[in-house]
CSV table of C-alpha atoms in Angstrom, one decimal:
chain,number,residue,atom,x,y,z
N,1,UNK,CA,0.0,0.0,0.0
N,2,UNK,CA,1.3,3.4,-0.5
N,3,UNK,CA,1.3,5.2,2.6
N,4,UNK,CA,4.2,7.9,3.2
N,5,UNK,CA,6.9,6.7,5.2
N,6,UNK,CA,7.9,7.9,8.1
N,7,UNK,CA,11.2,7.4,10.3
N,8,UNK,CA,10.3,5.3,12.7
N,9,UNK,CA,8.8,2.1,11.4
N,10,UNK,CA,5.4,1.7,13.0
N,11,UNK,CA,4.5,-1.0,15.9
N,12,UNK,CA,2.3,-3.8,14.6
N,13,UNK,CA,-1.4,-2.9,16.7
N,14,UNK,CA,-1.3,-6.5,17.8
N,15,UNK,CA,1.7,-5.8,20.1
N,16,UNK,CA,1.1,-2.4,21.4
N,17,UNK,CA,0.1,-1.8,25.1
N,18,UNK,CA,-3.1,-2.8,26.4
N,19,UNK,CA,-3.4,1.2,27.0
N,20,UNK,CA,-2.9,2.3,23.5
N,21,UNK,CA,-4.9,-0.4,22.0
N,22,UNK,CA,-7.7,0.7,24.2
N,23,UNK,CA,-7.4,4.5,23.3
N,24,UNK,CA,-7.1,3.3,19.5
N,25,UNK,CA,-10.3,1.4,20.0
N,26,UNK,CA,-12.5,4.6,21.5
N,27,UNK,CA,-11.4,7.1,19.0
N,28,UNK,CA,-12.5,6.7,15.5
N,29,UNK,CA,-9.0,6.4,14.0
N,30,UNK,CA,-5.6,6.5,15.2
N,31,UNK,CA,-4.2,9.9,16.1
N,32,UNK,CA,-0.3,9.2,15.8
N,33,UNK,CA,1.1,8.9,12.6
N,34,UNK,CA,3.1,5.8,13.3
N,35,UNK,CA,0.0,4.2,14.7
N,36,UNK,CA,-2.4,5.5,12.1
N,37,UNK,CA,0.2,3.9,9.6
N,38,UNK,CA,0.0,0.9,11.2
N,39,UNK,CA,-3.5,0.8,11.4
N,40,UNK,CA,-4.2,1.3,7.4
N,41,UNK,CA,-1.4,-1.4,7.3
N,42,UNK,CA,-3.9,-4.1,8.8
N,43,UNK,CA,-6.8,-2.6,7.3
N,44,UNK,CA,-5.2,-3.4,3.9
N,45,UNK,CA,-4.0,-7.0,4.9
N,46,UNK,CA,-7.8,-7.7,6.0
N,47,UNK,CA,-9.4,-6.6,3.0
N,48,UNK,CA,-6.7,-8.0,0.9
N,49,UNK,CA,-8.3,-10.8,-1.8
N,50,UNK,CA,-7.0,-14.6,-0.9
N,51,UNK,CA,-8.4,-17.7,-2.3
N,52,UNK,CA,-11.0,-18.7,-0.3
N,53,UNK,CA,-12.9,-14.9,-1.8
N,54,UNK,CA,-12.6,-16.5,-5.5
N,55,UNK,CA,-13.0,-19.9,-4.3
N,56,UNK,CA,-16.8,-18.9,-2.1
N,57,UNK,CA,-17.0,-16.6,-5.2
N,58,UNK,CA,-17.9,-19.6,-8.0
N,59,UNK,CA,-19.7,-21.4,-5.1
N,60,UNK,CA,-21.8,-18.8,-4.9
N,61,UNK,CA,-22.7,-17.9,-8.5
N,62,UNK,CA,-23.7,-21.4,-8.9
N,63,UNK,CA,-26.2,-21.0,-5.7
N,64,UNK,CA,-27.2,-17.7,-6.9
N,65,UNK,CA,-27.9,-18.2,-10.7
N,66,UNK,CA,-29.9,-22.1,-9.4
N,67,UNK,CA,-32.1,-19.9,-7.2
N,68,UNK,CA,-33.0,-17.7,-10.2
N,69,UNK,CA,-33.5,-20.0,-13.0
N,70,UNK,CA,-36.3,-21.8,-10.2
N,71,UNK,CA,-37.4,-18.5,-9.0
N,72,UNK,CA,-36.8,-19.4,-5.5
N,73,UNK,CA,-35.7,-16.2,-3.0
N,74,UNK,CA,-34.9,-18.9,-0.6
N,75,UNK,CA,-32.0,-20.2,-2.2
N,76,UNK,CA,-30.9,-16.7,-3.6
N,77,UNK,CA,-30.2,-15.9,0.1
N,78,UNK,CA,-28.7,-19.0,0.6
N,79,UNK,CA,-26.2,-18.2,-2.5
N,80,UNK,CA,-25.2,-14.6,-0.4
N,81,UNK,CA,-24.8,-16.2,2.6
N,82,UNK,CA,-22.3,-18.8,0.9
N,83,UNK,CA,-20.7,-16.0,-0.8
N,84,UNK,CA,-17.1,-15.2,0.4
N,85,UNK,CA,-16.5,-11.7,2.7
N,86,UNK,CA,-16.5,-9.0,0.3
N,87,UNK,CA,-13.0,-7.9,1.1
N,88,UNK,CA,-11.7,-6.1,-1.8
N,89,UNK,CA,-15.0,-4.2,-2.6
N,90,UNK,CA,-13.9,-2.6,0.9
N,91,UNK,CA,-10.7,-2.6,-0.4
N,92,UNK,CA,-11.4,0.0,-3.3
N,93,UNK,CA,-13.3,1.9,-1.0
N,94,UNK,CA,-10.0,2.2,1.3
N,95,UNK,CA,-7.7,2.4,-1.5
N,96,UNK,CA,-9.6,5.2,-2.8
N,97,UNK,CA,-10.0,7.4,0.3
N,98,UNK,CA,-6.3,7.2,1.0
N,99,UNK,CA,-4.9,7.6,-2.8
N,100,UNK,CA,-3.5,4.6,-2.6
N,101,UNK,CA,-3.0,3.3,-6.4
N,102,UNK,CA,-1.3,-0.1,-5.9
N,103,UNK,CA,-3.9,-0.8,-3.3
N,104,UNK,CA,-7.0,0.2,-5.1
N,105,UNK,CA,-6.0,-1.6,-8.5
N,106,UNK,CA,-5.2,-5.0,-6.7
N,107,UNK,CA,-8.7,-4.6,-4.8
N,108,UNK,CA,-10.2,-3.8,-8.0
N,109,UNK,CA,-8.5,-7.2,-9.6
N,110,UNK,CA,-9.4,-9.4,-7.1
N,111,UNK,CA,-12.8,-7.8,-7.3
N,112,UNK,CA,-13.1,-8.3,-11.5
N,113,UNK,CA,-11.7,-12.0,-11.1
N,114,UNK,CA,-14.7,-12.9,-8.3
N,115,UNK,CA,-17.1,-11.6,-10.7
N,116,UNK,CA,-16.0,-13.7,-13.5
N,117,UNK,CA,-15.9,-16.2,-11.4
N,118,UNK,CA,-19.8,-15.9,-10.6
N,119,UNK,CA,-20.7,-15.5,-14.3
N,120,UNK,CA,-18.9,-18.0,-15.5
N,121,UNK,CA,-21.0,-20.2,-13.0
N,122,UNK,CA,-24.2,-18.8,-13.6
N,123,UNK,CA,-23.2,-19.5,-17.7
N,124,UNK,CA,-22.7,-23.4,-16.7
N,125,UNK,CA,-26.2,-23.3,-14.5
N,126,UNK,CA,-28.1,-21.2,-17.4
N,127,UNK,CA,-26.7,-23.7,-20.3
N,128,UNK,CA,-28.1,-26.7,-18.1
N,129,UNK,CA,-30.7,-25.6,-17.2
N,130,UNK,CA,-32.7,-24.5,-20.6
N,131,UNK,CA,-34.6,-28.1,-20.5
N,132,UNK,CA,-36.6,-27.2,-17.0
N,133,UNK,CA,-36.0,-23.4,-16.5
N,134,UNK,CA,-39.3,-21.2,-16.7
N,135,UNK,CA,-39.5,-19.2,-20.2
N,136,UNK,CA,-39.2,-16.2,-17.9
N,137,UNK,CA,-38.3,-16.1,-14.1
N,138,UNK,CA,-39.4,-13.5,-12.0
N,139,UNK,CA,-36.9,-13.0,-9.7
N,140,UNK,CA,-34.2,-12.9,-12.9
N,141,UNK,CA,-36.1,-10.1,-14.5
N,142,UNK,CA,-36.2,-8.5,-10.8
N,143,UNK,CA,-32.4,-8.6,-10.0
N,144,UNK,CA,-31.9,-7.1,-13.8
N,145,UNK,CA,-33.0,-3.3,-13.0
N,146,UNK,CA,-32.2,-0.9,-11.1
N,147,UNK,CA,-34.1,-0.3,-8.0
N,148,UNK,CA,-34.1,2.5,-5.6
N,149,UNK,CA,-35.1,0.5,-2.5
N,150,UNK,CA,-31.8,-1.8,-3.6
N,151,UNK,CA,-29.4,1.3,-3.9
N,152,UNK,CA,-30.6,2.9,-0.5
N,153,UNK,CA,-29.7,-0.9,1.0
N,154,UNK,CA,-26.6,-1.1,-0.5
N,155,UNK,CA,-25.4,2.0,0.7
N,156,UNK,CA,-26.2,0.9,3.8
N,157,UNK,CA,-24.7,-2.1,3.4
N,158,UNK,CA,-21.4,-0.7,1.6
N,159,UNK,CA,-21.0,1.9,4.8
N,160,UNK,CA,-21.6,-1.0,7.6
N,161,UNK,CA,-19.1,-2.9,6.5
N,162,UNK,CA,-16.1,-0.2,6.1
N,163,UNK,CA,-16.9,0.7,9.3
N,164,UNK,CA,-17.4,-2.7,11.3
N,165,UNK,CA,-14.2,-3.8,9.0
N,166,UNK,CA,-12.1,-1.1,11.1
N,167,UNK,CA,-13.3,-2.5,14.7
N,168,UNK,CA,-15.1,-6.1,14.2
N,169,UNK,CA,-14.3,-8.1,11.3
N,170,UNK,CA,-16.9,-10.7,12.4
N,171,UNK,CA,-19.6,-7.8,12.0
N,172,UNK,CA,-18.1,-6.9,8.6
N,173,UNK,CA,-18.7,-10.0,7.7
N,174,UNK,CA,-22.4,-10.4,8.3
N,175,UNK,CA,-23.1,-7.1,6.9
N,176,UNK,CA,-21.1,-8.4,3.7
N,177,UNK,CA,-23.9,-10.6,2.9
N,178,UNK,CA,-25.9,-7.8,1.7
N,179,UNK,CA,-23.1,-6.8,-0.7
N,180,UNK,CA,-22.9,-9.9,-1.7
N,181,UNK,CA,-26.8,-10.6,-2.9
N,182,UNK,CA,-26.9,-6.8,-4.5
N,183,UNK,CA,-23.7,-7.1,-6.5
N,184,UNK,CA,-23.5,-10.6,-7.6
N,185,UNK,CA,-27.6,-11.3,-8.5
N,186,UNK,CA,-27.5,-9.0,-11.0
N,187,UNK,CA,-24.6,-10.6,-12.6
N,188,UNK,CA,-25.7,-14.3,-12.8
N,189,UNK,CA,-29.2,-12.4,-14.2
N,190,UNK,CA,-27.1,-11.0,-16.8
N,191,UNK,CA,-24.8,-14.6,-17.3
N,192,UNK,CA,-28.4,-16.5,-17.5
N,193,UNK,CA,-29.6,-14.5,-20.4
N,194,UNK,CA,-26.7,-14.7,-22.6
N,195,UNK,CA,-26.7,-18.6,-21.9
N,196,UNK,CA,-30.7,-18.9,-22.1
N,197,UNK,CA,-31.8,-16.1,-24.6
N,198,UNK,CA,-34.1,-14.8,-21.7
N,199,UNK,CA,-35.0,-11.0,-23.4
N,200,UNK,CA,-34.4,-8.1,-20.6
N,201,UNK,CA,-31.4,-9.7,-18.8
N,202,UNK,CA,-28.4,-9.4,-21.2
N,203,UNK,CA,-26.5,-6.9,-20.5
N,204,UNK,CA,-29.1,-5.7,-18.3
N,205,UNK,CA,-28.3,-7.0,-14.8
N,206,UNK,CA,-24.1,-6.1,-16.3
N,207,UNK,CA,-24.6,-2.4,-16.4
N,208,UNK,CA,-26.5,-2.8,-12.8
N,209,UNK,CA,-24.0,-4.7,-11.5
N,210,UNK,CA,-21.5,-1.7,-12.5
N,211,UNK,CA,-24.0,1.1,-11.3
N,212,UNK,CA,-23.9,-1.1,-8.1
N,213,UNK,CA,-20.3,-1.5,-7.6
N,214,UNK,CA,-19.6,2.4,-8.0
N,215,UNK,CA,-22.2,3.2,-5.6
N,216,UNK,CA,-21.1,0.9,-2.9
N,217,UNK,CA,-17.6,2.0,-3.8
N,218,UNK,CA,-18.3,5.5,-2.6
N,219,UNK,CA,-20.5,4.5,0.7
N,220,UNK,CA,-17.8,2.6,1.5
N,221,UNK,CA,-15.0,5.5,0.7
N,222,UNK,CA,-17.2,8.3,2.4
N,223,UNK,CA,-17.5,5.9,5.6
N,224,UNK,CA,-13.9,5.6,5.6
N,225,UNK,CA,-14.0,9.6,5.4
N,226,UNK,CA,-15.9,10.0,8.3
N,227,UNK,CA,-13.8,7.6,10.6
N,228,UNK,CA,-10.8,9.9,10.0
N,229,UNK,CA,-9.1,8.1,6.6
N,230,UNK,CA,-8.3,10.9,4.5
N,231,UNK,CA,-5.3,11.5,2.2
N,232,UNK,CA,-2.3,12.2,4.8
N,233,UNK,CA,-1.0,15.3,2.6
N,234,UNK,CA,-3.1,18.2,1.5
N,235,UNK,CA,-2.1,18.8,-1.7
N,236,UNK,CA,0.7,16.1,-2.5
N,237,UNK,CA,0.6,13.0,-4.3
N,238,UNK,CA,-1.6,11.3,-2.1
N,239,UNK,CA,-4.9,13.8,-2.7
N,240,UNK,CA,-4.5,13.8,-5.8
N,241,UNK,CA,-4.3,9.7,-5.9
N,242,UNK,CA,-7.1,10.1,-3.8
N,243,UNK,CA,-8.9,12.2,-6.1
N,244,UNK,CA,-8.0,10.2,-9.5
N,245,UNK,CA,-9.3,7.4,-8.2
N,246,UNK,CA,-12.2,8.9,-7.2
N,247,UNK,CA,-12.7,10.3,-10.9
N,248,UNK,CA,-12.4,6.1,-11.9
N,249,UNK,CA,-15.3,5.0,-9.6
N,250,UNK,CA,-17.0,7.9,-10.7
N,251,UNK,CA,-16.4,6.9,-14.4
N,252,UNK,CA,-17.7,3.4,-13.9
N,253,UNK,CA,-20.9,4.6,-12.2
N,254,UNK,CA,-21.7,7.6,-14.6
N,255,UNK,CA,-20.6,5.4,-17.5
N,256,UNK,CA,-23.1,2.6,-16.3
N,257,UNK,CA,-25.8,4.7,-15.7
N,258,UNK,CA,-25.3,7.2,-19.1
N,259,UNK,CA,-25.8,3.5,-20.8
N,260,UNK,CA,-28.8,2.3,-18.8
N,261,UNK,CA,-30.6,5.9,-19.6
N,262,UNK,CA,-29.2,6.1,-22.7
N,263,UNK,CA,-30.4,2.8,-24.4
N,264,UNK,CA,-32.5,2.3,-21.8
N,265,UNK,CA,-31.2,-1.2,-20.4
N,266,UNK,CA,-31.8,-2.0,-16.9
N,267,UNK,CA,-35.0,0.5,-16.6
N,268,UNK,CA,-37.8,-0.8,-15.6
N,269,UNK,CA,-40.2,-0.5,-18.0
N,270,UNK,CA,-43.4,1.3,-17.0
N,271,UNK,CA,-46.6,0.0,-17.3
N,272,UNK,CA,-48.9,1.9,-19.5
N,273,UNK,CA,-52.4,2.9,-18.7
N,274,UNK,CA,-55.6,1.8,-20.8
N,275,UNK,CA,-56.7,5.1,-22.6
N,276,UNK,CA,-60.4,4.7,-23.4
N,277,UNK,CA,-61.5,5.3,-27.2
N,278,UNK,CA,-64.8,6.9,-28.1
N,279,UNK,CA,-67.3,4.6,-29.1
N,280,UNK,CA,-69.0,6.1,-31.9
N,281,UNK,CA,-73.2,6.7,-31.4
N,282,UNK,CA,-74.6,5.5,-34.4
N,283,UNK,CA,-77.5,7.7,-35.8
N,284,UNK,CA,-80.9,6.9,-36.3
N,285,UNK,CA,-82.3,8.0,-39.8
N,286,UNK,CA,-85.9,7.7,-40.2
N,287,UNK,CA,-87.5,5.9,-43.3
N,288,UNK,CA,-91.0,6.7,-44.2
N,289,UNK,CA,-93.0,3.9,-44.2
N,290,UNK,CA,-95.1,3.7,-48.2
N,291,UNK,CA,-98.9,3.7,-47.2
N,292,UNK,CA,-100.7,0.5,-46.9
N,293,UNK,CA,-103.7,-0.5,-48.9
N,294,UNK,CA,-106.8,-1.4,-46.8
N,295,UNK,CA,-108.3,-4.8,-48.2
N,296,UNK,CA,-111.5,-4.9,-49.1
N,297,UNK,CA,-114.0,-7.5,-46.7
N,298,UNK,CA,-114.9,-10.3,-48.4
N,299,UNK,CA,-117.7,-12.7,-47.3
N,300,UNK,CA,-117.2,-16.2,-45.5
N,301,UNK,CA,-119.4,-19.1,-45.6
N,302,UNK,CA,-120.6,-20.0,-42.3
N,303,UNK,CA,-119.6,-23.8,-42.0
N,304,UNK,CA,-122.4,-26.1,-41.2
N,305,UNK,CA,-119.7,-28.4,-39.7
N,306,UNK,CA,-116.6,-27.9,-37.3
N,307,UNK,CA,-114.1,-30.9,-36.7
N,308,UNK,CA,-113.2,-31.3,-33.1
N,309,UNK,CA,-109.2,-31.5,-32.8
N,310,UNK,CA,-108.3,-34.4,-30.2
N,311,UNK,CA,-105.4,-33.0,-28.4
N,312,UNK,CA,-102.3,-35.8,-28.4
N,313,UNK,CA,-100.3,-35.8,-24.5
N,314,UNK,CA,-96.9,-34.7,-25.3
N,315,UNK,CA,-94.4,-37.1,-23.3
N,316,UNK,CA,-93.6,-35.8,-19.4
N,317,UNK,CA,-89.7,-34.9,-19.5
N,318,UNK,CA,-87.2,-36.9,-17.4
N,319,UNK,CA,-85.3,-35.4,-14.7
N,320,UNK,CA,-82.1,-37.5,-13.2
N,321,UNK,CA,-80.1,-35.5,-10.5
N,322,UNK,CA,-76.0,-36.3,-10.4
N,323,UNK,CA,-75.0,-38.2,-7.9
N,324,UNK,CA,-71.4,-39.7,-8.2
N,325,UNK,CA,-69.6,-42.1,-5.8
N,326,UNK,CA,-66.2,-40.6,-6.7
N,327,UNK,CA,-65.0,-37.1,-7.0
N,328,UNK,CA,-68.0,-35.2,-5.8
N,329,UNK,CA,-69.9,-34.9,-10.3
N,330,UNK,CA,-69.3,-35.6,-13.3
N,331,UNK,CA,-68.7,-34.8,-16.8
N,332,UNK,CA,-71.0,-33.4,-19.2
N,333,UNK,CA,-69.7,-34.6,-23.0
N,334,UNK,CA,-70.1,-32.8,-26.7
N,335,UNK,CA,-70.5,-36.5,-27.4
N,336,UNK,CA,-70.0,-40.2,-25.4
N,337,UNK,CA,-66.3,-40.7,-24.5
N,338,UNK,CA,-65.7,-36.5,-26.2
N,339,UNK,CA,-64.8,-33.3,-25.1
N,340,UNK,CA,-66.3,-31.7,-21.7
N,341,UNK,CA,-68.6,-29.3,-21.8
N,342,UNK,CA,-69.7,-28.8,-18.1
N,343,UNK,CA,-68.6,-29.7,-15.2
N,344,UNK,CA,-71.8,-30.6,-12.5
N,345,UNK,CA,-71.5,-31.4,-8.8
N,346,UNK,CA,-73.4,-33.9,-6.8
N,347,UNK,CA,-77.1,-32.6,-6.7
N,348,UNK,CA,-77.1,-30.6,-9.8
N,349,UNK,CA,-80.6,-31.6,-11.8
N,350,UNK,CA,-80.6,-32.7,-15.4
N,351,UNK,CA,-83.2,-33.7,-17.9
N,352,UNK,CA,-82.9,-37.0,-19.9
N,353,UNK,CA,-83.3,-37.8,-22.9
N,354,UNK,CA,-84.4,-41.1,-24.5
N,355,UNK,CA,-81.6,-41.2,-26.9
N,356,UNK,CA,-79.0,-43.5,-25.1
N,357,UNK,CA,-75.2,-45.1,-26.5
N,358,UNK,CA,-73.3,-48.1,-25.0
N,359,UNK,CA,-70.0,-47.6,-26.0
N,360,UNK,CA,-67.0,-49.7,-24.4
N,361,UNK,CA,-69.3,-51.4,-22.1
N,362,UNK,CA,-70.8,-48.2,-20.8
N,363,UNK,CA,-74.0,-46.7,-21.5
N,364,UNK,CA,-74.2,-42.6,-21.9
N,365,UNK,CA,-77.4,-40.7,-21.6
N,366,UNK,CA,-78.3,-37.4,-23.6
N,367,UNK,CA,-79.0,-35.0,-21.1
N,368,UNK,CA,-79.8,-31.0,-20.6
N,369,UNK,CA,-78.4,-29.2,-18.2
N,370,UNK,CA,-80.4,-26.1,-16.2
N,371,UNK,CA,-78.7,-23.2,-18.3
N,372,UNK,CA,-79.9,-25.8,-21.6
N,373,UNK,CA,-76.3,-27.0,-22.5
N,374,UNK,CA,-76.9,-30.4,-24.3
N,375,UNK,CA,-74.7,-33.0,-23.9
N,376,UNK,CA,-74.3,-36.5,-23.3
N,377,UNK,CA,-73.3,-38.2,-19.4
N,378,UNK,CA,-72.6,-41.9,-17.9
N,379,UNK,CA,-75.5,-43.1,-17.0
N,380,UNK,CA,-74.0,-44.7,-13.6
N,381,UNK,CA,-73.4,-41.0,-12.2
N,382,UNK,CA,-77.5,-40.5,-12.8
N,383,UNK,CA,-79.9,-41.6,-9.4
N,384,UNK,CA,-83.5,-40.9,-9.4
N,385,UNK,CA,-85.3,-40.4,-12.3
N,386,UNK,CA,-88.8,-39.1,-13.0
N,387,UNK,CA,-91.2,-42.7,-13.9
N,388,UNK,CA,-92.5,-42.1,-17.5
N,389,UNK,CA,-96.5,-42.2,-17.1
């Protein structure tokens, strides 16, 4: 890291006196140079990439890019929580606040190669799982835009854990996980729709994944501000480190967010309203009506004779109500063995006709139902019919 040497080399804060280690624990940062020194020293070395942050890294693109392609949030936060401490995304964030360049590029490495780490994965997942993933998950097409609710959390998040990383690394940790699920979902998003051909992902959840990193970037940075990090010099090498890489993490979230306004990827799309069209009123025009010609009476002949009609009984209709020994009705058929028409429940009333079919050693029934849809049922699911007189 480059920090400005001094003449004395610092003492490592593991060995100094219970006193000073106490005092350095109260006050928000070191006030000795030696100790302050020391103190960015160790910061550095704990947010320093190793291999278990790449290794945790691919585990946890293939947890995270599973848990989208089956739309289940469950194992999404299982995927963060497997995810490795996000050490070097602290890193930048301390390498930038203090001007240190070598520090801030081999955070921003170690960062890069964890992140093609977790797209690679979620490439492998998204190729194998074309045969059973849904044509579009939800929680893919979620993790692909930008949300305000997720950059307020991840500012929160990016802050918590420079600041717990200066006096709790266990606490650093667990407020890691959120860095972890904001910054790496939208990546395996963006990995499963180059693999899948899912529309809205590709490079979607890539530029929100940028947007993302700048944003926690600069939480990060401005914690490390407030808890008394700042360049050492005023207006020596180390501001203006401090302020160049600034200007980078600036570039990367500007850049990222001038492409998702620009071409309008990673937006969410809003939802537009129905707009009513008139309905036209047709008008009524009115047709005379050509006059009528009266006929003229004509004489009858008074029959001598009238024919009495002898009324013939029509036949009393058949009612049958459904009763069914298995699954509460039955079907009602376009025609025996067809498709269904209607569904009717135990007790519904039907009317029966006298045309009847056996077909495969069952006999169907024509039958009416009470709104008059006509269709054919098993007679076995009929009790109770009406005796023809």
């Amino acid at each position: 890291m480059d920090l400005p040497q001094t003449e004395q080399q610092p003492d490592d804060p593991n060995r100094l006196p219970p006193a000073r280690r106490r005092r350095a624990r109260r006050l928000l940062a070191p006030l000795d140079v030696d100790e302050r020194a020391a103190f960015l020293a160790e910061l550095a070395r704990r947010a320093s990439p190793s291999f278990d942050f790449f290794l945790f890294s691919l585990l946890a693109g293939l947890v995270l890019s599973a848990g989208l392609v089956l739309d289940a949030p469950f194992v999404l936060v299982a995927g963060a929580v497997l995810a490795p401490f996000m050490a070097p995304v602290v890193g930048i964030s301390l390498g930038t606040v203090t001007g240190s360049g070598r520090y801030f590029a081999r955070s921003l490495a170690g960062v890069f190669i964890g992140s093609l780490l977790v797209f690679l994965a979620s490439l492998v997942v998204g190729f194998a799982g074309q045969t059973w993933a849904p044509a579009q998950p939800y929680l893919a097409a979620v993790h692909a835009r930008i949300s305000w609710l997720h950059f307020a959390i991840l500012a929160a998040g990016g802050a918590a854990t420079a600041a717990y990383i200066v006096h709790d690394e266990r606490k650093a940790a667990v407020s890691s996980v959120i860095l972890a699920y904001g910054l790496y979902t939208p990546l395996a998003a963006a990995a499963l729709g180059l693999s899948t051909g899912m529309p809205h992902l590709w490079p979607d959840g890539l530029v929100v994944f940028a947007i993302y990193l700048a944003w926690v970037t600069l939480s990060g940075a401005l914690a490390f501000a407030v808890l008394g990090y700042r360049p050492l010099t005023l207006f020596g090498y180390t501001l203006g480190s401090a302020v160049a890489l600034l200007g980078i993490i600036l570039f990367i979230g500007l850049g990222g967010a001038g492409a998702a306004f620009g071409a309008q990827v990673g937006i969410p799309t809003p939802i537009p309203s129905a707009t009513p069209s008139p309905t036209l009123t047709p008008t009524v025009t009115p047709t005379p009506v050509p006059p009528t010609n009266t006929p003229s009476p004509t004489p009858t002949r008074t029959p001598t004779r009238t024919a009495t009609i002898t009324p013939t009984p029509s036949p009393t209709p058949v009612f049958a109500v459904v009763q069914a020994a298995e699954g509460g009705g039955g079907f009602v058929r376009d025609e025996p063995g067809g498709g269904i028409v209607a569904i009717l429940g135990n007790g519904a009333v039907v009317q029966v006709l006298p045309e009847t079919v056996e077909l495969n050693g069952q006999v169907w029934v024509q039958v009416i139902t009470a709104d008059n849809q006509r269709g054919w049922m098993l007679q076995i699911l009929l009790a109770a019919p009406t005796p023809t007189p």
